[in-house]
mmCIF file of C-alpha atoms in Angstrom:
data_model
loop_
_atom_site.group_PDB
_atom_site.id
_atom_site.type_symbol
_atom_site.label_atom_id
_atom_site.label_comp_id
_atom_site.label_asym_id
_atom_site.label_seq_id
_atom_site.Cartn_x
_atom_site.Cartn_y
_atom_site.Cartn_z
ATOM 1 C CA UNK A 182 36.069 -7.713 48.683
ATOM 2 C CA UNK A 183 37.015 -8.603 52.487
ATOM 3 C CA UNK A 184 40.755 -9.367 51.232
ATOM 4 C CA UNK A 185 41.247 -6.636 48.984
ATOM 5 C CA UNK A 186 40.224 -4.259 51.911
ATOM 6 C CA UNK A 187 42.362 -6.313 54.294
ATOM 7 C CA UNK A 188 45.343 -5.840 51.427
ATOM 8 C CA UNK A 189 44.366 -1.869 50.486
ATOM 9 C CA UNK A 190 45.204 -1.268 54.410
ATOM 10 C CA UNK A 191 48.143 -3.548 54.252
ATOM 11 C CA UNK A 192 49.958 -1.776 51.596
ATOM 12 C CA UNK A 193 48.480 1.700 53.410
ATOM 13 C CA UNK A 194 50.844 0.485 56.642
ATOM 14 C CA UNK A 195 53.278 -0.335 54.519
ATOM 15 C CA UNK A 196 53.884 2.645 52.387
ATOM 16 C CA UNK A 197 54.126 4.331 56.268
ATOM 17 C CA UNK A 198 56.510 1.869 56.893
ATOM 18 C CA UNK A 199 54.794 -0.081 59.934
ATOM 19 C CA UNK A 200 56.099 -2.855 58.447
ATOM 20 C CA UNK A 201 54.898 -5.261 61.176
ATOM 21 C CA UNK A 202 51.260 -3.766 60.924
ATOM 22 C CA UNK A 203 51.040 -4.415 57.310
ATOM 23 C CA UNK A 204 52.163 -8.194 57.222
ATOM 24 C CA UNK A 205 49.285 -8.586 60.065
ATOM 25 C CA UNK A 206 46.639 -7.447 57.723
ATOM 26 C CA UNK A 207 48.301 -9.439 54.287
ATOM 27 C CA UNK A 208 48.738 -12.265 56.260
ATOM 28 C CA UNK A 209 45.036 -12.265 56.661
ATOM 29 C CA UNK A 210 44.416 -11.274 53.128
ATOM 30 C CA UNK A 211 46.420 -14.378 52.471
ATOM 31 C CA UNK A 212 44.057 -16.909 54.075
ATOM 32 C CA UNK A 213 40.835 -15.047 53.091
ATOM 33 C CA UNK A 214 42.213 -15.433 49.396
ATOM 34 C CA UNK A 215 43.129 -19.268 50.157
ATOM 35 C CA UNK A 216 39.983 -20.411 51.552
ATOM 36 C CA UNK A 217 38.123 -18.650 48.761
ATOM 37 C CA UNK A 218 40.556 -19.939 45.855
ATOM 38 C CA UNK A 219 41.321 -16.815 44.923
ATOM 39 C CA UNK A 220 44.641 -18.064 43.703
ATOM 40 C CA UNK A 221 46.045 -14.733 42.000
ATOM 41 C CA UNK A 222 45.147 -12.339 45.182
ATOM 42 C CA UNK A 223 47.147 -15.498 47.176
ATOM 43 C CA UNK A 224 50.227 -15.382 45.208
ATOM 44 C CA UNK A 225 49.605 -11.479 45.517
ATOM 45 C CA UNK A 226 49.675 -11.288 49.151
ATOM 46 C CA UNK A 227 52.474 -13.625 49.222
ATOM 47 C CA UNK A 228 54.276 -11.128 46.930
ATOM 48 C CA UNK A 229 53.523 -8.142 49.843
ATOM 49 C CA UNK A 230 54.649 -10.448 52.239
ATOM 50 C CA UNK A 231 57.902 -10.780 50.371
ATOM 51 C CA UNK A 232 58.795 -6.812 50.536
ATOM 52 C CA UNK A 233 57.151 -6.255 53.744
ATOM 53 C CA UNK A 234 59.883 -9.498 55.716
ATOM 54 C CA UNK A 235 62.336 -8.186 53.282
ATOM 55 C CA UNK A 236 62.004 -4.585 54.764
ATOM 56 C CA UNK A 237 62.844 -5.645 57.931
ATOM 57 C CA UNK A 238 65.869 -8.098 57.155
ATOM 58 C CA UNK A 239 64.380 -11.402 57.507
ATOM 59 C CA UNK A 240 64.952 -12.738 54.400
ATOM 60 C CA UNK A 241 64.396 -16.234 55.325
ATOM 61 C CA UNK A 242 60.310 -15.368 55.181
ATOM 62 C CA UNK A 243 60.746 -13.141 52.340
ATOM 63 C CA UNK A 244 62.362 -15.666 50.321
ATOM 64 C CA UNK A 245 59.847 -18.663 51.469
ATOM 65 C CA UNK A 246 56.838 -15.882 50.298
ATOM 66 C CA UNK A 247 58.310 -15.384 47.033
ATOM 67 C CA UNK A 248 58.533 -19.004 46.199
ATOM 68 C CA UNK A 249 55.178 -19.568 47.193
ATOM 69 C CA UNK A 250 53.985 -16.489 44.876
ATOM 70 C CA UNK A 251 55.848 -18.207 42.111
ATOM 71 C CA UNK A 252 54.673 -21.650 42.353
ATOM 72 C CA UNK A 253 51.137 -20.317 42.635
ATOM 73 C CA UNK A 254 51.477 -18.122 39.604
ATOM 74 C CA UNK A 255 52.957 -20.983 37.738
ATOM 75 C CA UNK A 256 50.256 -23.478 38.542
ATOM 76 C CA UNK A 257 47.380 -20.971 37.197
ATOM 77 C CA UNK A 258 49.464 -19.881 34.575
ATOM 78 C CA UNK A 259 49.623 -16.629 35.624
ATOM 79 C CA UNK A 260 52.842 -14.887 33.175
ATOM 80 C CA UNK A 261 52.812 -11.602 35.168
ATOM 81 C CA UNK A 262 53.153 -13.093 38.189
ATOM 82 C CA UNK A 263 55.626 -15.768 37.357
ATOM 83 C CA UNK A 264 57.938 -12.694 36.688
ATOM 84 C CA UNK A 265 57.076 -11.059 39.614
ATOM 85 C CA UNK A 266 58.131 -13.664 41.888
ATOM 86 C CA UNK A 267 61.432 -14.663 39.773
ATOM 87 C CA UNK A 268 62.205 -10.915 40.069
ATOM 88 C CA UNK A 269 61.657 -10.578 44.075
ATOM 89 C CA UNK A 270 63.675 -13.672 44.633
ATOM 90 C CA UNK A 271 66.204 -11.972 42.584
ATOM 91 C CA UNK A 272 65.825 -8.981 44.828
ATOM 92 C CA UNK A 273 65.879 -10.681 47.927
ATOM 93 C CA UNK A 274 68.923 -12.753 47.078
ATOM 94 C CA UNK A 275 71.044 -9.747 45.564
ATOM 95 C CA UNK A 276 70.157 -8.214 49.270
ATOM 96 C CA UNK A 277 71.395 -11.311 50.768
ATOM 97 C CA UNK A 278 75.103 -10.853 49.170
ATOM 98 C CA UNK A 279 74.251 -13.925 46.631
ATOM 99 C CA UNK A 280 74.569 -12.360 42.961
ATOM 100 C CA UNK A 281 75.182 -15.835 41.154
ATOM 101 C CA UNK A 282 72.082 -16.662 42.242
ATOM 102 C CA UNK A 283 70.652 -13.286 42.014
ATOM 103 C CA UNK A 284 71.591 -13.402 38.223
ATOM 104 C CA UNK A 285 70.291 -16.544 37.272
ATOM 105 C CA UNK A 286 66.386 -15.876 38.796
ATOM 106 C CA UNK A 287 66.749 -12.704 36.798
ATOM 107 C CA UNK A 288 67.330 -13.693 33.482
ATOM 108 C CA UNK A 289 64.507 -15.747 33.730
ATOM 109 C CA UNK A 290 62.317 -13.083 34.751
ATOM 110 C CA UNK A 291 63.778 -10.951 31.801
ATOM 111 C CA UNK A 292 63.493 -14.036 29.129
ATOM 112 C CA UNK A 293 59.794 -13.914 30.377
ATOM 113 C CA UNK A 294 59.254 -10.489 29.986
ATOM 114 C CA UNK A 295 60.821 -10.313 26.344
ATOM 115 C CA UNK A 296 58.332 -12.985 25.808
ATOM 116 C CA UNK A 297 55.125 -10.859 26.284
ATOM 117 C CA UNK A 298 56.754 -7.843 23.616
ATOM 118 C CA UNK A 299 54.428 -9.377 20.647
ATOM 119 C CA UNK A 300 51.726 -8.622 22.963
ATOM 120 C CA UNK A 301 52.192 -4.996 23.686
ATOM 121 C CA UNK A 302 51.432 -4.413 19.770
ATOM 122 C CA UNK A 303 47.849 -3.984 20.781
ATOM 123 C CA UNK A 304 47.973 -2.035 23.952
ATOM 124 C CA UNK A 305 47.651 2.186 23.550
ATOM 125 C CA UNK A 306 50.646 4.060 23.992
ATOM 126 C CA UNK A 307 50.293 4.999 27.441
ATOM 127 C CA UNK A 308 50.337 1.765 28.587
ATOM 128 C CA UNK A 309 53.418 0.786 26.734
ATOM 129 C CA UNK A 310 54.997 3.424 27.948
ATOM 130 C CA UNK A 311 53.400 2.730 31.780
ATOM 131 C CA UNK A 312 55.100 -0.881 30.845
ATOM 132 C CA UNK A 313 58.575 0.434 30.177
ATOM 133 C CA UNK A 314 58.448 2.760 33.432
ATOM 134 C CA UNK A 315 57.494 -0.129 35.710
ATOM 135 C CA UNK A 316 60.182 -2.665 34.323
ATOM 136 C CA UNK A 317 63.003 -0.047 33.860
ATOM 137 C CA UNK A 318 64.756 -0.667 37.545
ATOM 138 C CA UNK A 319 64.638 -4.111 37.168
ATOM 139 C CA UNK A 320 66.445 -4.418 34.007
ATOM 140 C CA UNK A 321 69.270 -2.111 35.531
ATOM 141 C CA UNK A 322 69.534 -3.891 38.843
ATOM 142 C CA UNK A 323 69.999 -7.657 36.653
ATOM 143 C CA UNK A 324 72.634 -5.442 34.345
ATOM 144 C CA UNK A 325 74.414 -4.117 37.985
ATOM 145 C CA UNK A 326 74.675 -7.590 39.292
ATOM 146 C CA UNK A 327 76.144 -8.981 35.975
ATOM 147 C CA UNK A 328 78.667 -5.733 35.930
ATOM 148 C CA UNK A 329 79.593 -6.122 39.593
ATOM 149 C CA UNK A 330 80.893 -9.765 38.421
ATOM 150 C CA UNK A 331 83.143 -8.661 35.816
ATOM 151 C CA UNK A 332 80.333 -9.992 33.407
ATOM 152 C CA UNK A 333 80.531 -6.450 31.113
ATOM 153 C CA UNK A 334 79.421 -8.082 27.791
ATOM 154 C CA UNK A 335 76.271 -9.842 29.637
ATOM 155 C CA UNK A 336 75.693 -6.437 31.325
ATOM 156 C CA UNK A 337 75.334 -4.480 28.229
ATOM 157 C CA UNK A 338 73.422 -6.950 26.723
ATOM 158 C CA UNK A 339 70.483 -6.299 29.443
ATOM 159 C CA UNK A 340 70.517 -2.726 28.941
ATOM 160 C CA UNK A 341 70.602 -3.280 24.890
ATOM 161 C CA UNK A 342 67.398 -5.297 25.785
ATOM 162 C CA UNK A 343 65.881 -2.437 27.811
ATOM 163 C CA UNK A 344 66.409 -0.070 24.913
ATOM 164 C CA UNK A 345 64.466 -2.746 22.666
ATOM 165 C CA UNK A 346 61.378 -2.120 25.049
ATOM 166 C CA UNK A 347 62.210 1.651 24.182
ATOM 167 C CA UNK A 348 58.497 3.084 22.940
ATOM 168 C CA UNK A 349 59.755 3.859 19.502
ATOM 169 C CA UNK A 350 61.388 0.615 19.181
ATOM 170 C CA UNK A 351 58.304 -2.023 19.820
ATOM 171 C CA UNK A 352 56.909 -2.668 16.539
ATOM 172 C CA UNK A 353 60.250 -2.415 14.697
ATOM 173 C CA UNK A 354 62.080 -4.925 16.861
ATOM 174 C CA UNK A 355 59.515 -7.831 16.569
ATOM 175 C CA UNK A 356 61.151 -9.530 13.836
ATOM 176 C CA UNK A 357 64.279 -9.662 15.738
ATOM 177 C CA UNK A 358 62.029 -11.697 18.802
ATOM 178 C CA UNK A 359 60.261 -13.614 16.239
ATOM 179 C CA UNK A 360 63.832 -15.121 15.075
ATOM 180 C CA UNK A 361 64.394 -15.955 19.094
ATOM 181 C CA UNK A 362 66.670 -13.219 19.917
ATOM 182 C CA UNK A 363 65.970 -10.632 22.411
ATOM 183 C CA UNK A 364 66.777 -13.078 24.914
ATOM 184 C CA UNK A 365 69.231 -12.713 27.815
ATOM 185 C CA UNK A 366 71.903 -15.561 27.290
ATOM 186 C CA UNK A 367 72.083 -17.734 29.804
ATOM 187 C CA UNK A 368 75.773 -19.849 30.765
ATOM 188 C CA UNK A 369 76.072 -23.419 30.256
ATOM 189 C CA UNK A 370 74.993 -23.957 33.687
ATOM 190 C CA UNK A 371 72.163 -21.436 34.056
ATOM 191 C CA UNK A 372 70.533 -23.587 30.779
ATOM 192 C CA UNK A 373 70.853 -26.640 32.707
ATOM 193 C CA UNK A 374 68.632 -25.127 35.692
ATOM 194 C CA UNK A 375 66.444 -23.312 33.935
ATOM 195 C CA UNK A 376 65.470 -26.568 31.823
ATOM 196 C CA UNK A 377 64.882 -28.341 35.301
ATOM 197 C CA UNK A 378 62.742 -25.323 36.012
ATOM 198 C CA UNK A 379 60.490 -25.319 33.121
ATOM 199 C CA UNK A 380 60.361 -29.219 33.355
ATOM 200 C CA UNK A 381 59.368 -28.989 37.068
ATOM 201 C CA UNK A 382 56.792 -26.043 36.760
ATOM 202 C CA UNK A 383 55.128 -27.136 33.894
ATOM 203 C CA UNK A 384 54.020 -30.144 35.724
ATOM 204 C CA UNK A 385 52.799 -27.769 38.012
ATOM 205 C CA UNK A 386 50.736 -25.845 35.444
ATOM 206 C CA UNK A 387 49.097 -29.022 34.006
ATOM 207 C CA UNK A 388 47.519 -29.836 37.280
ATOM 208 C CA UNK A 389 46.414 -26.110 38.104
ATOM 209 C CA UNK A 390 44.977 -25.874 34.629
ATOM 210 C CA UNK A 391 43.162 -28.924 34.959
ATOM 211 C CA UNK A 392 41.728 -28.103 38.164
ATOM 212 C CA UNK A 393 41.122 -24.425 36.917
ATOM 213 C CA UNK A 394 39.076 -25.920 33.716
ATOM 214 C CA UNK A 395 36.558 -28.142 36.322
ATOM 215 C CA UNK A 396 35.991 -24.933 38.753
ATOM 216 C CA UNK A 397 35.133 -22.909 36.322
ATOM 217 C CA UNK A 398 32.131 -25.162 35.190
ATOM 218 C CA UNK A 399 28.634 -24.140 36.879
ATOM 219 C CA UNK A 400 27.694 -27.978 37.363
ATOM 220 C CA UNK A 401 30.019 -30.881 37.925
ATOM 221 C CA UNK A 402 29.439 -34.707 38.340
ATOM 222 C CA UNK A 403 30.539 -35.981 41.582
ATOM 223 C CA UNK A 404 33.445 -37.644 39.685
ATOM 224 C CA UNK A 405 34.764 -34.545 38.643
ATOM 225 C CA UNK A 406 33.889 -33.431 42.026
ATOM 226 C CA UNK A 407 36.601 -36.056 43.029
ATOM 227 C CA UNK A 408 38.617 -35.249 40.480
ATOM 228 C CA UNK A 409 39.370 -31.570 42.110
ATOM 229 C CA UNK A 410 39.979 -33.193 45.390
ATOM 230 C CA UNK A 411 42.849 -35.425 43.981
ATOM 231 C CA UNK A 412 44.271 -32.555 42.046
ATOM 232 C CA UNK A 413 44.396 -30.349 44.864
ATOM 233 C CA UNK A 414 46.170 -33.021 46.876
ATOM 234 C CA UNK A 415 48.723 -33.154 43.628
ATOM 235 C CA UNK A 416 49.283 -29.588 43.469
ATOM 236 C CA UNK A 417 50.286 -29.810 46.923
ATOM 237 C CA UNK A 418 52.731 -32.179 46.311
ATOM 238 C CA UNK A 419 53.613 -30.723 43.099
ATOM 239 C CA UNK A 420 54.001 -27.051 45.051
ATOM 240 C CA UNK A 421 56.174 -28.570 47.376
ATOM 241 C CA UNK A 422 57.748 -30.204 44.773
ATOM 242 C CA UNK A 423 58.684 -27.025 43.165
ATOM 243 C CA UNK A 424 59.610 -25.050 46.326
ATOM 244 C CA UNK A 425 62.460 -27.641 47.236
ATOM 245 C CA UNK A 426 63.374 -27.489 43.502
ATOM 246 C CA UNK A 427 64.035 -23.337 43.899
ATOM 247 C CA UNK A 428 65.991 -24.290 47.157
ATOM 248 C CA UNK A 429 67.963 -27.213 45.402
ATOM 249 C CA UNK A 430 68.977 -24.394 42.510
ATOM 250 C CA UNK A 431 69.581 -21.945 45.229
ATOM 251 C CA UNK A 432 71.816 -24.170 47.648
ATOM 252 C CA UNK A 433 73.838 -24.709 44.233
ATOM 253 C CA UNK A 434 74.593 -21.452 43.452
ATOM 254 C CA UNK A 435 75.325 -20.281 46.940
ATOM 255 C CA UNK A 436 77.643 -22.981 47.284
ATOM 256 C CA UNK A 437 79.297 -22.262 43.510
ATOM 257 C CA UNK A 438 82.851 -20.384 44.140
ATOM 258 C CA UNK A 439 81.516 -17.691 41.495
ATOM 259 C CA UNK A 440 78.279 -17.228 44.088
ATOM 260 C CA UNK A 441 80.727 -17.004 47.194
ATOM 261 C CA UNK A 442 82.971 -13.888 48.399
ATOM 262 C CA UNK A 443 82.254 -10.345 49.252
ATOM 263 C CA UNK A 444 79.480 -8.683 47.309
ATOM 264 C CA UNK A 445 78.326 -5.050 47.700
ATOM 265 C CA UNK A 446 75.098 -4.052 48.143
ATOM 266 C CA UNK A 447 72.763 -3.213 45.218
ATOM 267 C CA UNK A 448 71.162 -0.144 45.463
ATOM 268 C CA UNK A 449 68.017 -0.762 43.373
ATOM 269 C CA UNK A 450 67.607 -4.208 45.334
ATOM 270 C CA UNK A 451 65.028 -2.869 47.433
ATOM 271 C CA UNK A 452 63.529 -0.162 45.183
ATOM 272 C CA UNK A 453 62.973 -2.479 42.902
ATOM 273 C CA UNK A 454 60.829 -4.894 45.620
ATOM 274 C CA UNK A 455 58.608 -1.754 46.024
ATOM 275 C CA UNK A 456 57.851 -1.659 42.385
ATOM 276 C CA UNK A 457 57.043 -5.016 42.025
ATOM 277 C CA UNK A 458 54.548 -5.027 44.890
ATOM 278 C CA UNK A 459 51.913 -4.019 42.781
ATOM 279 C CA UNK A 460 52.143 -6.730 40.114
ATOM 280 C CA UNK A 461 49.645 -8.839 41.377
ATOM 281 C CA UNK A 462 45.689 -8.363 40.909
ATOM 282 C CA UNK A 463 45.336 -5.987 43.968
#
Protein backbone atom coordinates (compact mmCIF):
# COMPACT_ATOMS: atom_id res chain seq x y z
CA UNK A 1 0.00 0.00 0.00
CA UNK A 2 2.80 2.42 0.89
CA UNK A 3 4.56 1.81 -2.42
CA UNK A 4 1.38 2.32 -4.45
CA UNK A 5 0.68 5.59 -2.63
CA UNK A 6 4.21 6.81 -3.30
CA UNK A 7 3.83 5.87 -6.96
CA UNK A 8 0.49 7.66 -7.24
CA UNK A 9 1.95 10.85 -5.75
CA UNK A 10 4.95 10.58 -8.05
CA UNK A 11 2.70 10.31 -11.10
CA UNK A 12 0.77 13.39 -10.04
CA UNK A 13 4.00 15.37 -9.90
CA UNK A 14 5.06 13.87 -13.23
CA UNK A 15 1.81 14.98 -14.88
CA UNK A 16 2.42 18.49 -13.58
CA UNK A 17 5.92 18.55 -15.04
CA UNK A 18 7.58 18.49 -11.60
CA UNK A 19 10.00 15.76 -12.60
CA UNK A 20 12.47 16.12 -9.71
CA UNK A 21 9.68 15.73 -7.17
CA UNK A 22 8.31 12.77 -9.13
CA UNK A 23 11.73 11.10 -9.13
CA UNK A 24 12.00 11.43 -5.35
CA UNK A 25 8.69 9.60 -4.86
CA UNK A 26 9.48 6.96 -7.49
CA UNK A 27 12.82 6.24 -5.79
CA UNK A 28 11.02 5.74 -2.49
CA UNK A 29 8.49 3.47 -4.17
CA UNK A 30 11.31 1.46 -5.72
CA UNK A 31 12.97 0.99 -2.34
CA UNK A 32 9.74 -0.15 -0.68
CA UNK A 33 9.02 -2.60 -3.51
CA UNK A 34 12.55 -4.01 -3.40
CA UNK A 35 12.50 -4.52 0.37
CA UNK A 36 9.09 -6.22 0.23
CA UNK A 37 10.07 -8.38 -2.78
CA UNK A 38 7.24 -6.90 -4.85
CA UNK A 39 9.15 -7.35 -8.08
CA UNK A 40 6.38 -6.16 -10.39
CA UNK A 41 6.10 -2.90 -8.46
CA UNK A 42 9.89 -2.56 -8.50
CA UNK A 43 9.96 -2.90 -12.29
CA UNK A 44 7.10 -0.41 -12.52
CA UNK A 45 9.09 2.08 -10.42
CA UNK A 46 12.04 1.75 -12.78
CA UNK A 47 9.72 2.41 -15.74
CA UNK A 48 8.43 5.56 -14.08
CA UNK A 49 12.00 6.64 -13.38
CA UNK A 50 12.80 6.04 -17.05
CA UNK A 51 10.07 8.51 -18.04
CA UNK A 52 10.91 11.15 -15.44
CA UNK A 53 14.65 11.13 -16.16
CA UNK A 54 13.97 11.09 -19.89
CA UNK A 55 11.86 14.24 -19.51
CA UNK A 56 14.90 15.90 -17.91
CA UNK A 57 17.17 14.68 -20.77
CA UNK A 58 19.09 12.50 -18.32
CA UNK A 59 19.36 9.78 -20.90
CA UNK A 60 22.07 7.73 -19.20
CA UNK A 61 19.91 7.37 -16.09
CA UNK A 62 16.81 6.82 -18.18
CA UNK A 63 18.54 4.01 -20.06
CA UNK A 64 19.77 2.38 -16.84
CA UNK A 65 16.29 2.34 -15.32
CA UNK A 66 14.73 0.91 -18.49
CA UNK A 67 17.36 -1.83 -18.58
CA UNK A 68 16.71 -2.67 -14.93
CA UNK A 69 12.95 -2.81 -15.51
CA UNK A 70 13.54 -5.13 -18.45
CA UNK A 71 15.76 -7.43 -16.40
CA UNK A 72 13.20 -7.69 -13.58
CA UNK A 73 10.34 -8.29 -16.02
CA UNK A 74 12.29 -11.08 -17.66
CA UNK A 75 13.23 -12.82 -14.44
CA UNK A 76 9.61 -12.62 -13.23
CA UNK A 77 8.17 -13.93 -16.53
CA UNK A 78 6.13 -10.75 -17.03
CA UNK A 79 5.64 -10.39 -20.83
CA UNK A 80 3.92 -7.00 -20.68
CA UNK A 81 6.75 -5.64 -18.56
CA UNK A 82 9.35 -7.01 -20.95
CA UNK A 83 7.57 -5.38 -23.89
CA UNK A 84 7.34 -2.13 -21.92
CA UNK A 85 11.04 -2.19 -21.07
CA UNK A 86 12.04 -2.84 -24.68
CA UNK A 87 9.69 -0.12 -25.93
CA UNK A 88 11.04 2.39 -23.44
CA UNK A 89 14.58 1.60 -24.51
CA UNK A 90 13.51 2.14 -28.11
CA UNK A 91 12.09 5.56 -27.19
CA UNK A 92 15.17 6.57 -25.18
CA UNK A 93 17.61 5.60 -27.93
CA UNK A 94 15.46 7.35 -30.51
CA UNK A 95 15.74 10.48 -28.38
CA UNK A 96 19.51 9.92 -28.14
CA UNK A 97 19.83 9.91 -31.91
CA UNK A 98 20.56 6.21 -32.36
CA UNK A 99 17.81 4.95 -34.69
CA UNK A 100 19.48 1.65 -35.65
CA UNK A 101 19.69 0.61 -32.01
CA UNK A 102 16.17 1.88 -31.33
CA UNK A 103 14.91 -0.19 -34.27
CA UNK A 104 16.35 -3.52 -33.09
CA UNK A 105 14.86 -2.99 -29.61
CA UNK A 106 11.57 -1.89 -31.10
CA UNK A 107 11.33 -4.94 -33.32
CA UNK A 108 11.80 -7.23 -30.33
CA UNK A 109 9.00 -5.40 -28.53
CA UNK A 110 6.70 -5.57 -31.56
CA UNK A 111 7.25 -9.29 -31.87
CA UNK A 112 6.49 -9.66 -28.17
CA UNK A 113 3.22 -7.82 -28.71
CA UNK A 114 2.39 -9.94 -31.73
CA UNK A 115 2.89 -13.05 -29.61
CA UNK A 116 0.04 -11.94 -27.32
CA UNK A 117 -2.46 -11.95 -30.17
CA UNK A 118 -3.91 -15.37 -29.38
CA UNK A 119 -4.74 -14.29 -25.81
CA UNK A 120 -6.86 -11.38 -27.00
CA UNK A 121 -9.61 -13.58 -28.38
CA UNK A 122 -10.99 -14.23 -24.89
CA UNK A 123 -11.24 -10.53 -24.02
CA UNK A 124 -14.29 -8.36 -24.55
CA UNK A 125 -14.38 -5.76 -27.30
CA UNK A 126 -13.74 -2.80 -25.00
CA UNK A 127 -10.47 -4.28 -23.74
CA UNK A 128 -9.41 -5.22 -27.25
CA UNK A 129 -9.98 -1.68 -28.51
CA UNK A 130 -8.09 -0.30 -25.51
CA UNK A 131 -5.15 -2.54 -26.39
CA UNK A 132 -5.07 -1.19 -29.94
CA UNK A 133 -5.23 2.41 -28.74
CA UNK A 134 -2.47 1.93 -26.16
CA UNK A 135 0.07 0.42 -28.54
CA UNK A 136 -0.60 2.33 -31.76
CA UNK A 137 1.95 5.12 -30.97
CA UNK A 138 4.59 2.45 -30.43
CA UNK A 139 4.07 0.81 -33.82
CA UNK A 140 4.10 4.20 -35.51
CA UNK A 141 7.34 5.24 -33.81
CA UNK A 142 9.06 2.08 -35.01
CA UNK A 143 7.70 2.63 -38.52
CA UNK A 144 8.93 6.24 -38.50
CA UNK A 145 12.39 5.13 -37.37
CA UNK A 146 12.58 2.61 -40.19
CA UNK A 147 11.33 5.11 -42.76
CA UNK A 148 13.86 7.65 -41.54
CA UNK A 149 16.61 5.15 -42.31
CA UNK A 150 15.25 4.55 -45.81
CA UNK A 151 13.97 1.09 -44.88
CA UNK A 152 10.55 1.72 -46.39
CA UNK A 153 9.53 -1.90 -46.94
CA UNK A 154 10.15 -2.71 -43.28
CA UNK A 155 8.30 0.43 -42.21
CA UNK A 156 5.30 -0.64 -44.27
CA UNK A 157 5.45 -4.11 -42.74
CA UNK A 158 5.20 -2.62 -39.23
CA UNK A 159 2.23 -0.50 -40.28
CA UNK A 160 0.64 -3.63 -41.73
CA UNK A 161 1.13 -5.36 -38.37
CA UNK A 162 -0.62 -2.42 -36.73
CA UNK A 163 -3.54 -2.91 -39.10
CA UNK A 164 -3.68 -6.54 -38.00
CA UNK A 165 -4.40 -5.24 -34.52
CA UNK A 166 -7.56 -3.50 -35.67
CA UNK A 167 -10.54 -4.89 -33.81
CA UNK A 168 -12.23 -6.37 -36.85
CA UNK A 169 -9.13 -8.39 -37.75
CA UNK A 170 -8.30 -10.11 -34.46
CA UNK A 171 -10.01 -13.42 -35.07
CA UNK A 172 -9.59 -13.57 -38.84
CA UNK A 173 -5.79 -13.25 -38.69
CA UNK A 174 -5.09 -15.89 -36.05
CA UNK A 175 -4.24 -18.49 -38.69
CA UNK A 176 -1.52 -16.22 -40.10
CA UNK A 177 0.06 -15.84 -36.68
CA UNK A 178 -0.17 -19.56 -36.02
CA UNK A 179 2.00 -20.23 -39.08
CA UNK A 180 4.75 -17.96 -37.74
CA UNK A 181 3.90 -14.91 -39.81
CA UNK A 182 2.75 -11.58 -38.37
CA UNK A 183 6.18 -10.73 -36.97
CA UNK A 184 8.56 -7.88 -37.73
CA UNK A 185 11.30 -9.24 -39.99
CA UNK A 186 14.82 -9.10 -38.55
CA UNK A 187 17.97 -8.47 -40.54
CA UNK A 188 20.79 -11.00 -40.22
CA UNK A 189 22.59 -8.83 -37.67
CA UNK A 190 19.41 -8.17 -35.72
CA UNK A 191 18.60 -11.89 -35.66
CA UNK A 192 22.04 -12.71 -34.21
CA UNK A 193 21.59 -10.22 -31.39
CA UNK A 194 18.01 -11.34 -30.78
CA UNK A 195 19.19 -14.94 -30.37
CA UNK A 196 21.83 -13.86 -27.85
CA UNK A 197 19.24 -11.75 -26.04
CA UNK A 198 16.98 -14.79 -25.66
CA UNK A 199 19.84 -16.98 -24.45
CA UNK A 200 20.91 -14.57 -21.71
CA UNK A 201 17.34 -13.63 -20.77
CA UNK A 202 16.18 -17.26 -20.57
CA UNK A 203 18.82 -18.02 -17.93
CA UNK A 204 17.55 -15.10 -15.88
CA UNK A 205 13.98 -16.34 -16.27
CA UNK A 206 14.87 -19.82 -15.03
CA UNK A 207 16.38 -18.44 -11.80
CA UNK A 208 13.37 -16.18 -11.28
CA UNK A 209 10.89 -18.98 -11.87
CA UNK A 210 12.52 -21.23 -9.29
CA UNK A 211 12.69 -18.42 -6.72
CA UNK A 212 9.05 -17.55 -7.34
CA UNK A 213 7.98 -21.14 -6.80
CA UNK A 214 9.83 -21.31 -3.47
CA UNK A 215 8.55 -17.95 -2.26
CA UNK A 216 4.98 -19.05 -3.04
CA UNK A 217 5.23 -21.88 -0.51
CA UNK A 218 3.52 -21.14 2.81
CA UNK A 219 5.96 -23.44 4.60
CA UNK A 220 9.58 -24.01 3.58
CA UNK A 221 12.33 -26.25 4.83
CA UNK A 222 15.69 -24.80 5.93
CA UNK A 223 17.19 -26.23 2.74
CA UNK A 224 14.64 -24.34 0.64
CA UNK A 225 15.37 -21.10 2.51
CA UNK A 226 19.04 -21.64 1.78
CA UNK A 227 18.22 -22.25 -1.87
CA UNK A 228 16.33 -18.95 -2.01
CA UNK A 229 19.40 -17.14 -0.68
CA UNK A 230 21.54 -18.78 -3.35
CA UNK A 231 18.99 -17.93 -6.04
CA UNK A 232 18.97 -14.31 -4.89
CA UNK A 233 22.73 -14.21 -5.41
CA UNK A 234 22.41 -15.97 -8.77
CA UNK A 235 19.77 -13.46 -9.85
CA UNK A 236 22.00 -10.54 -8.95
CA UNK A 237 24.80 -12.01 -11.05
CA UNK A 238 22.37 -12.88 -13.83
CA UNK A 239 20.85 -9.40 -13.84
CA UNK A 240 24.29 -7.82 -14.11
CA UNK A 241 25.13 -10.17 -16.98
CA UNK A 242 21.86 -9.31 -18.71
CA UNK A 243 22.43 -5.58 -18.36
CA UNK A 244 26.04 -6.00 -19.53
CA UNK A 245 24.73 -7.78 -22.61
CA UNK A 246 22.33 -4.90 -23.30
CA UNK A 247 25.23 -2.47 -22.97
CA UNK A 248 27.29 -4.57 -25.37
CA UNK A 249 24.46 -4.64 -27.90
CA UNK A 250 23.95 -0.91 -27.56
CA UNK A 251 27.65 -0.25 -28.10
CA UNK A 252 27.71 -2.48 -31.18
CA UNK A 253 24.82 -0.69 -32.86
CA UNK A 254 26.06 2.76 -31.88
CA UNK A 255 29.42 1.97 -33.45
CA UNK A 256 27.96 0.67 -36.70
CA UNK A 257 28.05 2.98 -39.70
CA UNK A 258 24.33 2.56 -40.24
CA UNK A 259 23.70 3.90 -36.74
CA UNK A 260 25.92 6.94 -37.06
CA UNK A 261 25.39 10.34 -38.62
CA UNK A 262 22.84 13.09 -38.25
CA UNK A 263 19.40 11.87 -37.13
CA UNK A 264 16.23 13.89 -36.90
CA UNK A 265 14.34 13.92 -33.62
CA UNK A 266 11.43 11.45 -33.71
CA UNK A 267 8.28 13.32 -32.73
CA UNK A 268 6.52 10.37 -31.10
CA UNK A 269 9.35 9.30 -28.78
CA UNK A 270 8.44 11.45 -25.80
CA UNK A 271 4.74 10.75 -26.18
CA UNK A 272 5.42 7.03 -26.35
CA UNK A 273 7.30 7.06 -23.06
CA UNK A 274 4.34 8.84 -21.46
CA UNK A 275 1.99 6.20 -22.88
CA UNK A 276 4.12 3.34 -21.59
CA UNK A 277 4.52 4.61 -18.06
CA UNK A 278 1.24 2.95 -17.03
CA UNK A 279 2.12 -0.52 -18.33
CA UNK A 280 3.17 -1.69 -14.88
CA UNK A 281 0.95 -3.02 -12.12
CA UNK A 282 0.50 0.41 -10.51
